[in-house]
Amino acid sequence: MASNLLNNNGSNNCSCPTQQNVDSFNSCPICLLKFNPGSRIPVGFNMTHNVICAKCLHQLHPNQSSITNLPLLVFLGVTIDGIPLGSAKDQAVSLACRASVENLVSLAAVAKARNVSRAISKKVSNLLVWLTPVTQKKLISLGKSLGNRVLLELISQCQFSNYRAQQQLWSAIRARSCQFMGPALQDEALKLILLALEDGSALSRKVLIMFVVQRLNPQFPQASKTSIGHVIQLLYRSGCFQFIKQDQEQETNLMTLKEEYRNYEAIRREHDTQIIKIGLDSGLHFTPDHWSHILYGDSLHKSLMQSILDKLTEPQSFQQLTTEFLIAIQRLQVPETAQMLIDVHPCFVQLAAIDLNTVEGSWEEVDTVTALLLKTLEVLISQKKSTVHNSKRQKPPSDNQVAMYSFNSTEEKY
């Protein structure tokens, strides 16, 4: 196995996987033993981007230059006091990359100790395992990708902490003659629509609305025919219904659910997809966790939200996101927070301006990128803390209050 992973001809090519599994970052892919600050220190070297332990490297290629992957040890929760960056023969390499490694150590410590998202944690892991004496360009590329993700989450934090952004979502939904009535009420309405039509029944819109309203009224007296009609309109926009023409004497057509939507998981996913699409079309970039709270009132549906977002979103350019970031900052109502975000904006602009086709791949460039990443990640964490603090001081209206606001503003139109 070792001979397949490491070539003896000095080539930089290897037959190892292009990327280690996230769950295997804590162990050597050759001996399969966990990294430790003793003989199993993780190192990166010239022949492969897979991080392996120092003992396996010494046994297979004792003369290869290497870098001790101190950042990965920190990310794994290992104390690195007294561990050298490299051996005596690697002094030149160690000296050249020292500043970059120090930045990566700090970055790993922040990502490990703070509540960063799974997406950012994964990108940090991917960045760390590429630390070798010859992978500077790859580090810059992965660093830019990480910066893009940090910016996207920072925009989402700004928007989610700003109640006006959530009101913008409700307004965008209402502008399409649709309705979101809060997690509990919306869910019950969807289940009743499914109950009425899951057996292939065909009902008129009016009869379906009356069925749902009558069943909801004992528990949710605020539900109206207009609001339920708008929930049905949301499903109509999603393409969930099939219409059956009646005789010419009949004024309305009958509605039936398409066969693929006659189960809760399918109709709920299509419903959520339509709302998220409306939000994205309105320039709202909430994270999967935020969407889960908006649509379900909890954080248990992040995976579903991420799956929907992956299908709906086309990667925006880094430059576009820096512009949206400024717009999100302008809508904040906390001057201290806004100033902190304005100060970090040039860091994102600098990361966005990196042309991966023209970078030289020097350690100085890696040093610059990692320093920028550290600043931006610290600001994201500070913004998350600020969001939590402000939400405790001034909670937005509850789901029922939001729903009643939506009902009132909608009813005024009719």
PDB file of N, CA and C in Angstrom, residues 202-298:
ATOM      1  N   ALA A 202     -60.245  14.710  -6.719  1.00  0.00           N
ATOM      2  CA  ALA A 202     -60.229  15.975  -7.458  1.00  0.00           C
ATOM      3  C   ALA A 202     -61.275  16.896  -6.850  1.00  0.00           C
ATOM      4  N   LEU A 203     -60.829  18.049  -6.355  1.00  0.00           N
ATOM      5  CA  LEU A 203     -61.724  19.009  -5.715  1.00  0.00           C
ATOM      6  C   LEU A 203     -61.577  20.364  -6.373  1.00  0.00           C
ATOM      7  N   SER A 204     -62.614  21.165  -6.264  1.00  0.00           N
ATOM      8  CA  SER A 204     -62.497  22.545  -6.716  1.00  0.00           C
ATOM      9  C   SER A 204     -61.660  23.309  -5.707  1.00  0.00           C
ATOM     10  N   ARG A 205     -61.081  24.397  -6.124  1.00  0.00           N
ATOM     11  CA  ARG A 205     -60.261  25.223  -5.235  1.00  0.00           C
ATOM     12  C   ARG A 205     -61.078  25.673  -4.027  1.00  0.00           C
ATOM     13  N   LYS A 206     -62.321  26.074  -4.267  1.00  0.00           N
ATOM     14  CA  LYS A 206     -63.176  26.576  -3.193  1.00  0.00           C
ATOM     15  C   LYS A 206     -63.449  25.492  -2.158  1.00  0.00           C
ATOM     16  N   VAL A 207     -63.768  24.287  -2.616  1.00  0.00           N
ATOM     17  CA  VAL A 207     -64.052  23.187  -1.693  1.00  0.00           C
ATOM     18  C   VAL A 207     -62.800  22.816  -0.899  1.00  0.00           C
ATOM     19  N   LEU A 208     -61.655  22.800  -1.556  1.00  0.00           N
ATOM     20  CA  LEU A 208     -60.400  22.472  -0.869  1.00  0.00           C
ATOM     21  C   LEU A 208     -60.091  23.501   0.206  1.00  0.00           C
ATOM     22  N   ILE A 209     -60.277  24.773  -0.117  1.00  0.00           N
ATOM     23  CA  ILE A 209     -60.026  25.835   0.864  1.00  0.00           C
ATOM     24  C   ILE A 209     -60.944  25.684   2.067  1.00  0.00           C
ATOM     25  N   MET A 210     -62.233  25.459   1.832  1.00  0.00           N
ATOM     26  CA  MET A 210     -63.189  25.326   2.932  1.00  0.00           C
ATOM     27  C   MET A 210     -62.847  24.119   3.808  1.00  0.00           C
ATOM     28  N   PHE A 211     -62.430  23.023   3.191  1.00  0.00           N
ATOM     29  CA  PHE A 211     -62.050  21.830   3.954  1.00  0.00           C
ATOM     30  C   PHE A 211     -60.899  22.143   4.905  1.00  0.00           C
ATOM     31  N   VAL A 212     -59.879  22.811   4.403  1.00  0.00           N
ATOM     32  CA  VAL A 212     -58.700  23.114   5.219  1.00  0.00           C
ATOM     33  C   VAL A 212     -59.039  24.103   6.325  1.00  0.00           C
ATOM     34  N   VAL A 213     -59.772  25.160   6.001  1.00  0.00           N
ATOM     35  CA  VAL A 213     -60.112  26.188   6.994  1.00  0.00           C
ATOM     36  C   VAL A 213     -60.945  25.590   8.121  1.00  0.00           C
ATOM     37  N   GLN A 214     -61.930  24.782   7.781  1.00  0.00           N
ATOM     38  CA  GLN A 214     -62.785  24.189   8.810  1.00  0.00           C
ATOM     39  C   GLN A 214     -62.001  23.275   9.737  1.00  0.00           C
ATOM     40  N   ARG A 215     -61.053  22.532   9.194  1.00  0.00           N
ATOM     41  CA  ARG A 215     -60.241  21.651  10.038  1.00  0.00           C
ATOM     42  C   ARG A 215     -59.246  22.436  10.894  1.00  0.00           C
ATOM     43  N   LEU A 216     -58.790  23.575  10.399  1.00  0.00           N
ATOM     44  CA  LEU A 216     -57.791  24.370  11.124  1.00  0.00           C
ATOM     45  C   LEU A 216     -58.398  25.241  12.217  1.00  0.00           C
ATOM     46  N   ASN A 217     -59.611  25.712  12.005  1.00  0.00           N
ATOM     47  CA  ASN A 217     -60.189  26.735  12.882  1.00  0.00           C
ATOM     48  C   ASN A 217     -60.187  26.403  14.369  1.00  0.00           C
ATOM     49  N   PRO A 218     -60.466  25.158  14.789  1.00  0.00           N
ATOM     50  CA  PRO A 218     -60.441  24.882  16.235  1.00  0.00           C
ATOM     51  C   PRO A 218     -59.086  25.180  16.878  1.00  0.00           C
ATOM     52  N   GLN A 219     -58.004  24.881  16.183  1.00  0.00           N
ATOM     53  CA  GLN A 219     -56.664  25.104  16.737  1.00  0.00           C
ATOM     54  C   GLN A 219     -56.057  26.421  16.283  1.00  0.00           C
ATOM     55  N   PHE A 220     -56.384  26.845  15.074  1.00  0.00           N
ATOM     56  CA  PHE A 220     -55.822  28.076  14.510  1.00  0.00           C
ATOM     57  C   PHE A 220     -56.957  28.964  13.986  1.00  0.00           C
ATOM     58  N   PRO A 221     -57.640  29.651  14.877  1.00  0.00           N
ATOM     59  CA  PRO A 221     -58.775  30.483  14.436  1.00  0.00           C
ATOM     60  C   PRO A 221     -58.366  31.628  13.518  1.00  0.00           C
ATOM     61  N   GLN A 222     -57.079  31.968  13.497  1.00  0.00           N
ATOM     62  CA  GLN A 222     -56.630  33.070  12.640  1.00  0.00           C
ATOM     63  C   GLN A 222     -56.550  32.674  11.171  1.00  0.00           C
ATOM     64  N   ALA A 223     -56.637  31.378  10.873  1.00  0.00           N
ATOM     65  CA  ALA A 223     -56.569  30.934   9.481  1.00  0.00           C
ATOM     66  C   ALA A 223     -57.824  31.374   8.735  1.00  0.00           C
ATOM     67  N   SER A 224     -57.638  32.015   7.596  1.00  0.00           N
ATOM     68  CA  SER A 224     -58.762  32.516   6.806  1.00  0.00           C
ATOM     69  C   SER A 224     -58.781  31.856   5.435  1.00  0.00           C
ATOM     70  N   LYS A 225     -59.902  32.020   4.735  1.00  0.00           N
ATOM     71  CA  LYS A 225     -60.004  31.464   3.381  1.00  0.00           C
ATOM     72  C   LYS A 225     -58.970  32.097   2.458  1.00  0.00           C
ATOM     73  N   THR A 226     -58.737  33.397   2.639  1.00  0.00           N
ATOM     74  CA  THR A 226     -57.755  34.078   1.787  1.00  0.00           C
ATOM     75  C   THR A 226     -56.354  33.528   2.015  1.00  0.00           C
ATOM     76  N   SER A 227     -55.973  33.368   3.282  1.00  0.00           N
ATOM     77  CA  SER A 227     -54.615  32.904   3.578  1.00  0.00           C
ATOM     78  C   SER A 227     -54.398  31.471   3.100  1.00  0.00           C
ATOM     79  N   ILE A 228     -55.382  30.605   3.301  1.00  0.00           N
ATOM     80  CA  ILE A 228     -55.252  29.222   2.832  1.00  0.00           C
ATOM     81  C   ILE A 228     -55.224  29.181   1.310  1.00  0.00           C
ATOM     82  N   GLY A 229     -56.003  30.049   0.687  1.00  0.00           N
ATOM     83  CA  GLY A 229     -55.958  30.138  -0.771  1.00  0.00           C
ATOM     84  C   GLY A 229     -54.579  30.509  -1.271  1.00  0.00           C
ATOM     85  N   HIS A 230     -53.884  31.326  -0.495  1.00  0.00           N
ATOM     86  CA  HIS A 230     -52.537  31.741  -0.893  1.00  0.00           C
ATOM     87  C   HIS A 230     -51.507  30.639  -0.650  1.00  0.00           C
ATOM     88  N   VAL A 231     -51.750  29.780   0.338  1.00  0.00           N
ATOM     89  CA  VAL A 231     -50.883  28.612   0.521  1.00  0.00           C
ATOM     90  C   VAL A 231     -51.043  27.669  -0.671  1.00  0.00           C
ATOM     91  N   ILE A 232     -52.279  27.488  -1.093  1.00  0.00           N
ATOM     92  CA  ILE A 232     -52.540  26.653  -2.271  1.00  0.00           C
ATOM     93  C   ILE A 232     -51.885  27.263  -3.507  1.00  0.00           C
ATOM     94  N   GLN A 233     -51.898  28.592  -3.588  1.00  0.00           N
ATOM     95  CA  GLN A 233     -51.253  29.271  -4.714  1.00  0.00           C
ATOM     96  C   GLN A 233     -49.746  28.994  -4.731  1.00  0.00           C
ATOM     97  N   LEU A 234     -49.153  28.898  -3.544  1.00  0.00           N
ATOM     98  CA  LEU A 234     -47.724  28.592  -3.448  1.00  0.00           C
ATOM     99  C   LEU A 234     -47.431  27.211  -4.035  1.00  0.00           C
ATOM    100  N   LEU A 235     -48.302  26.254  -3.724  1.00  0.00           N
ATOM    101  CA  LEU A 235     -48.132  24.909  -4.282  1.00  0.00           C
ATOM    102  C   LEU A 235     -48.406  24.899  -5.782  1.00  0.00           C
ATOM    103  N   TYR A 236     -49.334  25.745  -6.204  1.00  0.00           N
ATOM    104  CA  TYR A 236     -49.620  25.853  -7.641  1.00  0.00           C
ATOM    105  C   TYR A 236     -48.388  26.352  -8.393  1.00  0.00           C
ATOM    106  N   ARG A 237     -47.710  27.353  -7.823  1.00  0.00           N
ATOM    107  CA  ARG A 237     -46.489  27.865  -8.439  1.00  0.00           C
ATOM    108  C   ARG A 237     -45.417  26.781  -8.513  1.00  0.00           C
ATOM    109  N   SER A 238     -45.467  25.844  -7.583  1.00  0.00           N
ATOM    110  CA  SER A 238     -44.481  24.763  -7.561  1.00  0.00           C
ATOM    111  C   SER A 238     -44.811  23.655  -8.555  1.00  0.00           C
ATOM    112  N   GLY A 239     -45.972  23.737  -9.168  1.00  0.00           N
ATOM    113  CA  GLY A 239     -46.360  22.712 -10.140  1.00  0.00           C
ATOM    114  C   GLY A 239     -46.849  21.430  -9.507  1.00  0.00           C
ATOM    115  N   CYS A 240     -47.437  21.529  -8.295  1.00  0.00           N
ATOM    116  CA  CYS A 240     -47.886  20.328  -7.595  1.00  0.00           C
ATOM    117  C   CYS A 240     -49.247  19.823  -8.080  1.00  0.00           C
ATOM    118  N   PHE A 241     -50.032  20.688  -8.727  1.00  0.00           N
ATOM    119  CA  PHE A 241     -51.407  20.334  -9.075  1.00  0.00           C
ATOM    120  C   PHE A 241     -51.572  19.991 -10.549  1.00  0.00           C
ATOM    121  N   GLN A 242     -52.561  19.166 -10.774  1.00  0.00           N
ATOM    122  CA  GLN A 242     -53.029  18.882 -12.127  1.00  0.00           C
ATOM    123  C   GLN A 242     -54.498  19.285 -12.176  1.00  0.00           C
ATOM    124  N   PHE A 243     -54.921  19.941 -13.246  1.00  0.00           N
ATOM    125  CA  PHE A 243     -56.287  20.457 -13.333  1.00  0.00           C
ATOM    126  C   PHE A 243     -57.110  19.617 -14.298  1.00  0.00           C
ATOM    127  N   ILE A 244     -58.342  19.375 -13.881  1.00  0.00           N
ATOM    128  CA  ILE A 244     -59.273  18.584 -14.682  1.00  0.00           C
ATOM    129  C   ILE A 244     -60.424  19.480 -15.115  1.00  0.00           C
ATOM    130  N   LYS A 245     -60.613  19.595 -16.406  1.00  0.00           N
ATOM    131  CA  LYS A 245     -61.695  20.432 -16.921  1.00  0.00           C
ATOM    132  C   LYS A 245     -63.037  19.751 -16.698  1.00  0.00           C
ATOM    133  N   GLN A 246     -64.022  20.551 -16.272  1.00  0.00           N
ATOM    134  CA  GLN A 246     -65.373  20.049 -16.098  1.00  0.00           C
ATOM    135  C   GLN A 246     -66.220  20.392 -17.323  1.00  0.00           C
ATOM    136  N   ASP A 247     -67.467  20.050 -17.246  1.00  0.00           N
ATOM    137  CA  ASP A 247     -68.381  20.399 -18.328  1.00  0.00           C
ATOM    138  C   ASP A 247     -68.470  21.904 -18.464  1.00  0.00           C
ATOM    139  N   GLN A 248     -68.910  22.364 -19.591  1.00  0.00           N
ATOM    140  CA  GLN A 248     -68.987  23.803 -19.848  1.00  0.00           C
ATOM    141  C   GLN A 248     -69.907  24.502 -18.863  1.00  0.00           C
ATOM    142  N   GLU A 249     -70.889  23.740 -18.307  1.00  0.00           N
ATOM    143  CA  GLU A 249     -71.799  24.365 -17.349  1.00  0.00           C
ATOM    144  C   GLU A 249     -71.086  24.719 -16.042  1.00  0.00           C
ATOM    145  N   GLN A 250     -70.013  23.988 -15.738  1.00  0.00           N
ATOM    146  CA  GLN A 250     -69.276  24.237 -14.502  1.00  0.00           C
ATOM    147  C   GLN A 250     -68.332  25.426 -14.675  1.00  0.00           C
ATOM    148  N   GLU A 251     -68.304  26.293 -13.666  1.00  0.00           N
ATOM    149  CA  GLU A 251     -67.501  27.512 -13.758  1.00  0.00           C
ATOM    150  C   GLU A 251     -66.032  27.276 -13.424  1.00  0.00           C
ATOM    151  N   THR A 252     -65.758  26.276 -12.612  1.00  0.00           N
ATOM    152  CA  THR A 252     -64.380  26.071 -12.160  1.00  0.00           C
ATOM    153  C   THR A 252     -63.886  24.680 -12.529  1.00  0.00           C
ATOM    154  N   ASN A 253     -62.572  24.561 -12.610  1.00  0.00           N
ATOM    155  CA  ASN A 253     -61.947  23.266 -12.855  1.00  0.00           C
ATOM    156  C   ASN A 253     -61.642  22.577 -11.532  1.00  0.00           C
ATOM    157  N   LEU A 254     -61.433  21.293 -11.586  1.00  0.00           N
ATOM    158  CA  LEU A 254     -61.086  20.527 -10.394  1.00  0.00           C
ATOM    159  C   LEU A 254     -59.567  20.411 -10.273  1.00  0.00           C
ATOM    160  N   MET A 255     -59.100  20.320  -9.028  1.00  0.00           N
ATOM    161  CA  MET A 255     -57.671  20.212  -8.751  1.00  0.00           C
ATOM    162  C   MET A 255     -57.371  18.842  -8.160  1.00  0.00           C
ATOM    163  N   THR A 256     -56.282  18.258  -8.580  1.00  0.00           N
ATOM    164  CA  THR A 256     -55.791  17.023  -7.980  1.00  0.00           C
ATOM    165  C   THR A 256     -54.276  17.104  -7.875  1.00  0.00           C
ATOM    166  N   LEU A 257     -53.716  16.458  -6.876  1.00  0.00           N
ATOM    167  CA  LEU A 257     -52.261  16.455  -6.726  1.00  0.00           C
ATOM    168  C   LEU A 257     -51.638  15.518  -7.750  1.00  0.00           C
ATOM    169  N   LYS A 258     -50.563  15.966  -8.374  1.00  0.00           N
ATOM    170  CA  LYS A 258     -49.809  15.062  -9.237  1.00  0.00           C
ATOM    171  C   LYS A 258     -49.310  13.889  -8.392  1.00  0.00           C
ATOM    172  N   GLU A 259     -49.226  12.749  -9.003  1.00  0.00           N
ATOM    173  CA  GLU A 259     -48.935  11.524  -8.257  1.00  0.00           C
ATOM    174  C   GLU A 259     -47.641  11.614  -7.457  1.00  0.00           C
ATOM    175  N   GLU A 260     -46.626  12.296  -7.992  1.00  0.00           N
ATOM    176  CA  GLU A 260     -45.337  12.356  -7.294  1.00  0.00           C
ATOM    177  C   GLU A 260     -45.383  13.212  -6.031  1.00  0.00           C
ATOM    178  N   TYR A 261     -46.477  13.988  -5.855  1.00  0.00           N
ATOM    179  CA  TYR A 261     -46.579  14.849  -4.674  1.00  0.00           C
ATOM    180  C   TYR A 261     -47.620  14.349  -3.680  1.00  0.00           C
ATOM    181  N   ARG A 262     -48.022  13.102  -3.783  1.00  0.00           N
ATOM    182  CA  ARG A 262     -49.043  12.570  -2.883  1.00  0.00           C
ATOM    183  C   ARG A 262     -48.434  11.930  -1.640  1.00  0.00           C
ATOM    184  N   ASN A 263     -47.345  12.495  -1.167  1.00  0.00           N
ATOM    185  CA  ASN A 263     -46.761  12.110   0.120  1.00  0.00           C
ATOM    186  C   ASN A 263     -46.160  13.359   0.754  1.00  0.00           C
ATOM    187  N   TYR A 264     -46.054  13.339   2.066  1.00  0.00           N
ATOM    188  CA  TYR A 264     -45.670  14.553   2.796  1.00  0.00           C
ATOM    189  C   TYR A 264     -44.281  15.037   2.416  1.00  0.00           C
ATOM    190  N   GLU A 265     -43.306  14.132   2.343  1.00  0.00           N
ATOM    191  CA  GLU A 265     -41.928  14.544   2.079  1.00  0.00           C
ATOM    192  C   GLU A 265     -41.817  15.286   0.755  1.00  0.00           C
ATOM    193  N   ALA A 266     -42.493  14.780  -0.261  1.00  0.00           N
ATOM    194  CA  ALA A 266     -42.383  15.388  -1.591  1.00  0.00           C
ATOM    195  C   ALA A 266     -43.055  16.750  -1.654  1.00  0.00           C
ATOM    196  N   ILE A 267     -44.277  16.845  -1.123  1.00  0.00           N
ATOM    197  CA  ILE A 267     -44.994  18.121  -1.207  1.00  0.00           C
ATOM    198  C   ILE A 267     -44.341  19.161  -0.306  1.00  0.00           C
ATOM    199  N   ARG A 268     -43.798  18.723   0.833  1.00  0.00           N
ATOM    200  CA  ARG A 268     -43.136  19.664   1.734  1.00  0.00           C
ATOM    201  C   ARG A 268     -41.851  20.186   1.106  1.00  0.00           C
ATOM    202  N   ARG A 269     -41.095  19.325   0.484  1.00  0.00           N
ATOM    203  CA  ARG A 269     -39.854  19.753  -0.156  1.00  0.00           C
ATOM    204  C   ARG A 269     -40.145  20.742  -1.282  1.00  0.00           C
ATOM    205  N   GLU A 270     -41.180  20.471  -2.062  1.00  0.00           N
ATOM    206  CA  GLU A 270     -41.512  21.374  -3.164  1.00  0.00           C
ATOM    207  C   GLU A 270     -41.990  22.719  -2.633  1.00  0.00           C
ATOM    208  N   HIS A 271     -42.738  22.694  -1.536  1.00  0.00           N
ATOM    209  CA  HIS A 271     -43.188  23.926  -0.873  1.00  0.00           C
ATOM    210  C   HIS A 271     -41.991  24.738  -0.391  1.00  0.00           C
ATOM    211  N   ASP A 272     -41.070  24.072   0.309  1.00  0.00           N
ATOM    212  CA  ASP A 272     -39.887  24.765   0.821  1.00  0.00           C
ATOM    213  C   ASP A 272     -39.035  25.314  -0.315  1.00  0.00           C
ATOM    214  N   THR A 273     -38.910  24.546  -1.374  1.00  0.00           N
ATOM    215  CA  THR A 273     -38.120  24.979  -2.528  1.00  0.00           C
ATOM    216  C   THR A 273     -38.671  26.269  -3.113  1.00  0.00           C
ATOM    217  N   GLN A 274     -39.988  26.365  -3.204  1.00  0.00           N
ATOM    218  CA  GLN A 274     -40.598  27.557  -3.780  1.00  0.00           C
ATOM    219  C   GLN A 274     -40.336  28.793  -2.915  1.00  0.00           C
ATOM    220  N   ILE A 275     -40.429  28.647  -1.594  1.00  0.00           N
ATOM    221  CA  ILE A 275     -40.182  29.784  -0.699  1.00  0.00           C
ATOM    222  C   ILE A 275     -38.718  30.201  -0.756  1.00  0.00           C
ATOM    223  N   ILE A 276     -37.816  29.242  -0.724  1.00  0.00           N
ATOM    224  CA  ILE A 276     -36.389  29.569  -0.792  1.00  0.00           C
ATOM    225  C   ILE A 276     -36.061  30.236  -2.121  1.00  0.00           C
ATOM    226  N   LYS A 277     -36.667  29.775  -3.191  1.00  0.00           N
ATOM    227  CA  LYS A 277     -36.445  30.388  -4.504  1.00  0.00           C
ATOM    228  C   LYS A 277     -36.913  31.840  -4.510  1.00  0.00           C
ATOM    229  N   ILE A 278     -38.059  32.103  -3.900  1.00  0.00           N
ATOM    230  CA  ILE A 278     -38.550  33.480  -3.804  1.00  0.00           C
ATOM    231  C   ILE A 278     -37.552  34.332  -3.029  1.00  0.00           C
ATOM    232  N   GLY A 279     -37.020  33.774  -1.931  1.00  0.00           N
ATOM    233  CA  GLY A 279     -36.030  34.507  -1.151  1.00  0.00           C
ATOM    234  C   GLY A 279     -34.772  34.798  -1.944  1.00  0.00           C
ATOM    235  N   LEU A 280     -34.274  33.807  -2.655  1.00  0.00           N
ATOM    236  CA  LEU A 280     -33.065  34.003  -3.461  1.00  0.00           C
ATOM    237  C   LEU A 280     -33.302  35.019  -4.566  1.00  0.00           C
ATOM    238  N   ASP A 281     -34.473  34.957  -5.189  1.00  0.00           N
ATOM    239  CA  ASP A 281     -34.799  35.930  -6.238  1.00  0.00           C
ATOM    240  C   ASP A 281     -34.873  37.348  -5.683  1.00  0.00           C
ATOM    241  N   SER A 282     -35.116  37.455  -4.374  1.00  0.00           N
ATOM    242  CA  SER A 282     -35.198  38.769  -3.725  1.00  0.00           C
ATOM    243  C   SER A 282     -33.860  39.200  -3.137  1.00  0.00           C
ATOM    244  N   GLY A 283     -32.807  38.436  -3.403  1.00  0.00           N
ATOM    245  CA  GLY A 283     -31.474  38.799  -2.931  1.00  0.00           C
ATOM    246  C   GLY A 283     -31.195  38.420  -1.496  1.00  0.00           C
ATOM    247  N   LEU A 284     -31.954  37.479  -0.930  1.00  0.00           N
ATOM    248  CA  LEU A 284     -31.766  37.059   0.455  1.00  0.00           C
ATOM    249  C   LEU A 284     -30.939  35.778   0.488  1.00  0.00           C
ATOM    250  N   HIS A 285     -29.831  35.817   1.211  1.00  0.00           N
ATOM    251  CA  HIS A 285     -28.908  34.682   1.262  1.00  0.00           C
ATOM    252  C   HIS A 285     -28.827  34.152   2.691  1.00  0.00           C
ATOM    253  N   PHE A 286     -29.893  33.521   3.163  1.00  0.00           N
ATOM    254  CA  PHE A 286     -29.877  32.903   4.474  1.00  0.00           C
ATOM    255  C   PHE A 286     -29.124  31.575   4.406  1.00  0.00           C
ATOM    256  N   THR A 287     -28.510  31.195   5.517  1.00  0.00           N
ATOM    257  CA  THR A 287     -27.824  29.907   5.584  1.00  0.00           C
ATOM    258  C   THR A 287     -28.854  28.792   5.751  1.00  0.00           C
ATOM    259  N   PRO A 288     -28.464  27.529   5.525  1.00  0.00           N
ATOM    260  CA  PRO A 288     -29.397  26.419   5.764  1.00  0.00           C
ATOM    261  C   PRO A 288     -29.976  26.430   7.172  1.00  0.00           C
ATOM    262  N   ASP A 289     -29.157  26.784   8.159  1.00  0.00           N
ATOM    263  CA  ASP A 289     -29.647  26.851   9.535  1.00  0.00           C
ATOM    264  C   ASP A 289     -30.717  27.919   9.679  1.00  0.00           C
ATOM    265  N   HIS A 290     -30.507  29.075   9.058  1.00  0.00           N
ATOM    266  CA  HIS A 290     -31.496  30.148   9.123  1.00  0.00           C
ATOM    267  C   HIS A 290     -32.789  29.753   8.417  1.00  0.00           C
ATOM    268  N   TRP A 291     -32.672  29.143   7.246  1.00  0.00           N
ATOM    269  CA  TRP A 291     -33.875  28.697   6.533  1.00  0.00           C
ATOM    270  C   TRP A 291     -34.635  27.669   7.361  1.00  0.00           C
ATOM    271  N   SER A 292     -33.911  26.797   8.045  1.00  0.00           N
ATOM    272  CA  SER A 292     -34.566  25.795   8.885  1.00  0.00           C
ATOM    273  C   SER A 292     -35.372  26.458   9.993  1.00  0.00           C
ATOM    274  N   HIS A 293     -34.809  27.493  10.608  1.00  0.00           N
ATOM    275  CA  HIS A 293     -35.533  28.215  11.654  1.00  0.00           C
ATOM    276  C   HIS A 293     -36.743  28.947  11.085  1.00  0.00           C
ATOM    277  N   ILE A 294     -36.597  29.532   9.907  1.00  0.00           N
ATOM    278  CA  ILE A 294     -37.700  30.277   9.304  1.00  0.00           C
ATOM    279  C   ILE A 294     -38.863  29.354   8.950  1.00  0.00           C
ATOM    280  N   LEU A 295     -38.564  28.226   8.313  1.00  0.00           N
ATOM    281  CA  LEU A 295     -39.619  27.366   7.773  1.00  0.00           C
ATOM    282  C   LEU A 295     -40.125  26.319   8.763  1.00  0.00           C
ATOM    283  N   TYR A 296     -39.274  25.946   9.735  1.00  0.00           N
ATOM    284  CA  TYR A 296     -39.662  24.884  10.663  1.00  0.00           C
ATOM    285  C   TYR A 296     -39.629  25.305  12.129  1.00  0.00           C
ATOM    286  N   GLY A 297     -39.008  26.437  12.410  1.00  0.00           N
ATOM    287  CA  GLY A 297     -38.923  26.874  13.794  1.00  0.00           C
ATOM    288  C   GLY A 297     -37.858  26.155  14.593  1.00  0.00           C
ATOM    289  N   ASP A 298     -36.984  25.407  13.925  1.00  0.00           N
ATOM    290  CA  ASP A 298     -35.900  24.706  14.610  1.00  0.00           C
ATOM    291  C   ASP A 298     -34.720  24.571  13.646  1.00  0.00           C
TER     292      ASP A 298
END
